[in-house]
JSON list of C-alpha atoms in Angstrom, two decimals:
[
{"chain": "J", "resi": 1, "resn": "ASP", "atom": "CA", "xyz": [0.00, 0.00, 0.00]},
{"chain": "J", "resi": 2, "resn": "LEU", "atom": "CA", "xyz": [2.88, 2.38, 0.70]},
{"chain": "J", "resi": 3, "resn": "ALA", "atom": "CA", "xyz": [4.45, 2.24, -2.78]},
{"chain": "J", "resi": 4, "resn": "PRO", "atom": "CA", "xyz": [1.24, 3.17, -4.67]},
{"chain": "J", "resi": 5, "resn": "ARG", "atom": "CA", "xyz": [0.59, 6.05, -2.25]},
{"chain": "J", "resi": 6, "resn": "ALA", "atom": "CA", "xyz": [4.15, 7.32, -2.67]},
{"chain": "J", "resi": 7, "resn": "GLU", "atom": "CA", "xyz": [3.86, 7.05, -6.45]},
{"chain": "J", "resi": 8, "resn": "ARG", "atom": "CA", "xyz": [0.58, 9.04, -6.47]},
{"chain": "J", "resi": 9, "resn": "ALA", "atom": "CA", "xyz": [2.03, 11.76, -4.22]},
{"chain": "J", "resi": 10, "resn": "LEU", "atom": "CA", "xyz": [5.19, 12.05, -6.32]},
{"chain": "J", "resi": 11, "resn": "ARG", "atom": "CA", "xyz": [3.20, 12.10, -9.57]},
{"chain": "J", "resi": 12, "resn": "ALA", "atom": "CA", "xyz": [1.03, 14.97, -8.29]},
{"chain": "J", "resi": 13, "resn": "ARG", "atom": "CA", "xyz": [4.08, 16.95, -7.08]},
{"chain": "J", "resi": 14, "resn": "ALA", "atom": "CA", "xyz": [5.95, 16.42, -10.37]},
{"chain": "J", "resi": 15, "resn": "GLU", "atom": "CA", "xyz": [2.94, 17.49, -12.43]},
{"chain": "J", "resi": 16, "resn": "GLY", "atom": "CA", "xyz": [2.64, 20.65, -10.33]},
{"chain": "J", "resi": 17, "resn": "LEU", "atom": "CA", "xyz": [6.31, 21.50, -10.81]},
{"chain": "J", "resi": 18, "resn": "ARG", "atom": "CA", "xyz": [6.07, 20.92, -14.55]},
{"chain": "J", "resi": 19, "resn": "ALA", "atom": "CA", "xyz": [3.00, 23.17, -14.76]},
{"chain": "J", "resi": 20, "resn": "ASP", "atom": "CA", "xyz": [4.63, 25.93, -12.69]},
{"chain": "J", "resi": 21, "resn": "GLY", "atom": "CA", "xyz": [7.82, 26.26, -14.66]},
{"chain": "J", "resi": 22, "resn": "GLY", "atom": "CA", "xyz": [8.05, 23.52, -17.22]},
{"chain": "J", "resi": 23, "resn": "ALA", "atom": "CA", "xyz": [10.82, 21.79, -15.27]},
{"chain": "J", "resi": 24, "resn": "ASP", "atom": "CA", "xyz": [12.06, 18.41, -16.44]},
{"chain": "J", "resi": 25, "resn": "VAL", "atom": "CA", "xyz": [11.10, 16.50, -13.30]},
{"chain": "J", "resi": 26, "resn": "GLN", "atom": "CA", "xyz": [11.50, 12.75, -12.87]},
{"chain": "J", "resi": 27, "resn": "ARG", "atom": "CA", "xyz": [10.12, 10.72, -10.00]},
{"chain": "J", "resi": 28, "resn": "PHE", "atom": "CA", "xyz": [11.49, 7.50, -8.59]},
{"chain": "J", "resi": 29, "resn": "VAL", "atom": "CA", "xyz": [10.15, 5.06, -6.00]},
{"chain": "J", "resi": 30, "resn": "GLY", "atom": "CA", "xyz": [12.64, 2.43, -4.92]},
{"chain": "J", "resi": 31, "resn": "TYR", "atom": "CA", "xyz": [13.39, -0.08, -2.20]},
{"chain": "J", "resi": 32, "resn": "GLY", "atom": "CA", "xyz": [16.40, -0.63, 0.01]},
{"chain": "J", "resi": 33, "resn": "ARG", "atom": "CA", "xyz": [18.82, 1.88, 1.51]},
{"chain": "J", "resi": 34, "resn": "PRO", "atom": "CA", "xyz": [17.43, 5.23, 0.38]},
{"chain": "J", "resi": 35, "resn": "ASN", "atom": "CA", "xyz": [20.68, 7.13, -0.09]},
{"chain": "J", "resi": 36, "resn": "LEU", "atom": "CA", "xyz": [22.23, 4.36, -2.19]},
{"chain": "J", "resi": 37, "resn": "GLY", "atom": "CA", "xyz": [19.12, 4.03, -4.34]},
{"chain": "J", "resi": 38, "resn": "ILE", "atom": "CA", "xyz": [18.90, 7.77, -4.91]},
{"chain": "J", "resi": 39, "resn": "ASP", "atom": "CA", "xyz": [22.57, 8.13, -5.82]},
{"chain": "J", "resi": 40, "resn": "ASP", "atom": "CA", "xyz": [22.58, 5.07, -8.07]},
{"chain": "J", "resi": 41, "resn": "HIS", "atom": "CA", "xyz": [19.41, 6.17, -9.86]},
{"chain": "J", "resi": 42, "resn": "ALA", "atom": "CA", "xyz": [20.79, 9.70, -10.35]},
{"chain": "J", "resi": 43, "resn": "ALA", "atom": "CA", "xyz": [23.99, 8.28, -11.86]},
{"chain": "J", "resi": 44, "resn": "ARG", "atom": "CA", "xyz": [22.07, 5.94, -14.22]},
{"chain": "J", "resi": 45, "resn": "GLU", "atom": "CA", "xyz": [19.78, 8.76, -15.39]},
{"chain": "J", "resi": 46, "resn": "GLY", "atom": "CA", "xyz": [22.54, 11.35, -15.71]},
{"chain": "J", "resi": 47, "resn": "ALA", "atom": "CA", "xyz": [20.77, 13.70, -13.29]},
{"chain": "J", "resi": 48, "resn": "GLY", "atom": "CA", "xyz": [22.00, 17.28, -13.28]},
{"chain": "J", "resi": 49, "resn": "LEU", "atom": "CA", "xyz": [20.58, 18.15, -9.85]},
{"chain": "J", "resi": 50, "resn": "LEU", "atom": "CA", "xyz": [18.94, 16.42, -6.91]},
{"chain": "J", "resi": 51, "resn": "VAL", "atom": "CA", "xyz": [16.56, 18.41, -4.69]},
{"chain": "J", "resi": 52, "resn": "MET", "atom": "CA", "xyz": [15.96, 16.94, -1.25]},
{"chain": "J", "resi": 53, "resn": "ALA", "atom": "CA", "xyz": [14.17, 18.02, 1.90]},
{"chain": "J", "resi": 54, "resn": "THR", "atom": "CA", "xyz": [15.82, 17.88, 5.29]},
{"chain": "J", "resi": 55, "resn": "HIS", "atom": "CA", "xyz": [14.29, 18.03, 8.75]},
{"chain": "J", "resi": 56, "resn": "GLY", "atom": "CA", "xyz": [17.28, 19.93, 10.09]},
{"chain": "J", "resi": 57, "resn": "LEU", "atom": "CA", "xyz": [17.92, 17.69, 13.07]},
{"chain": "J", "resi": 58, "resn": "SER", "atom": "CA", "xyz": [21.06, 18.34, 15.06]},
{"chain": "J", "resi": 59, "resn": "GLY", "atom": "CA", "xyz": [22.87, 16.97, 18.07]},
{"chain": "J", "resi": 60, "resn": "ILE", "atom": "CA", "xyz": [21.96, 13.56, 19.44]},
{"chain": "J", "resi": 61, "resn": "ALA", "atom": "CA", "xyz": [18.79, 13.29, 17.33]},
{"chain": "J", "resi": 62, "resn": "HIS", "atom": "CA", "xyz": [20.88, 13.57, 14.17]},
{"chain": "J", "resi": 63, "resn": "VAL", "atom": "CA", "xyz": [23.46, 11.07, 15.42]},
{"chain": "J", "resi": 64, "resn": "GLN", "atom": "CA", "xyz": [20.80, 8.53, 16.35]},
{"chain": "J", "resi": 65, "resn": "LEU", "atom": "CA", "xyz": [18.61, 8.91, 13.29]},
{"chain": "J", "resi": 66, "resn": "GLY", "atom": "CA", "xyz": [21.25, 9.65, 10.68]},
{"chain": "J", "resi": 67, "resn": "SER", "atom": "CA", "xyz": [20.32, 11.61, 7.60]},
{"chain": "J", "resi": 68, "resn": "VAL", "atom": "CA", "xyz": [19.39, 10.21, 4.22]},
{"chain": "J", "resi": 69, "resn": "THR", "atom": "CA", "xyz": [19.97, 13.65, 2.74]},
{"chain": "J", "resi": 70, "resn": "GLU", "atom": "CA", "xyz": [23.43, 13.97, 4.27]},
{"chain": "J", "resi": 71, "resn": "LYS", "atom": "CA", "xyz": [24.46, 10.51, 3.11]},
{"chain": "J", "resi": 72, "resn": "THR", "atom": "CA", "xyz": [23.12, 11.26, -0.37]},
{"chain": "J", "resi": 73, "resn": "VAL", "atom": "CA", "xyz": [25.05, 14.54, -0.56]},
{"chain": "J", "resi": 74, "resn": "ARG", "atom": "CA", "xyz": [28.29, 12.77, 0.35]},
{"chain": "J", "resi": 75, "resn": "ARG", "atom": "CA", "xyz": [27.97, 10.21, -2.48]},
{"chain": "J", "resi": 76, "resn": "ALA", "atom": "CA", "xyz": [25.86, 11.97, -5.13]},
{"chain": "J", "resi": 77, "resn": "PRO", "atom": "CA", "xyz": [27.10, 12.06, -8.73]},
{"chain": "J", "resi": 78, "resn": "CYS", "atom": "CA", "xyz": [25.72, 15.60, -9.16]},
{"chain": "J", "resi": 79, "resn": "PRO", "atom": "CA", "xyz": [24.93, 18.71, -7.08]},
{"chain": "J", "resi": 80, "resn": "VAL", "atom": "CA", "xyz": [22.30, 18.33, -4.34]},
{"chain": "J", "resi": 81, "resn": "LEU", "atom": "CA", "xyz": [20.07, 21.23, -3.31]},
{"chain": "J", "resi": 82, "resn": "THR", "atom": "CA", "xyz": [18.72, 20.78, 0.21]},
{"chain": "J", "resi": 83, "resn": "VAL", "atom": "CA", "xyz": [15.60, 22.59, 1.40]},
{"chain": "J", "resi": 84, "resn": "ARG", "atom": "CA", "xyz": [14.08, 22.70, 4.85]},
{"chain": "J", "resi": 85, "resn": "GLY", "atom": "CA", "xyz": [11.08, 20.35, 4.88]},
{"chain": "J", "resi": 86, "resn": "SER", "atom": "CA", "xyz": [7.78, 21.29, 6.48]},
{"chain": "J", "resi": 87, "resn": "GLU", "atom": "CA", "xyz": [7.00, 19.81, 9.87]},
{"chain": "J", "resi": 88, "resn": "GLY", "atom": "CA", "xyz": [3.72, 18.33, 8.81]}
]
């Protein structure tokens, strides 16, 4: 149930971005370790830019939870733009 919901949400967001500025937006739903999947997919597709949200955790919360965005930035084959995600 999670994958179809994610796909619908991403499809709606991508369509909105395309309509707003005509951006060439691709969506991707994968399985496994998120940062590895994102980086590998970006390399395969020849992505020019990744845009990712971050929750901005710091201190012990960051150490305990890690950061998919941070791990992606470290390994990405292209620039990564990080934006502060909404809290809900």
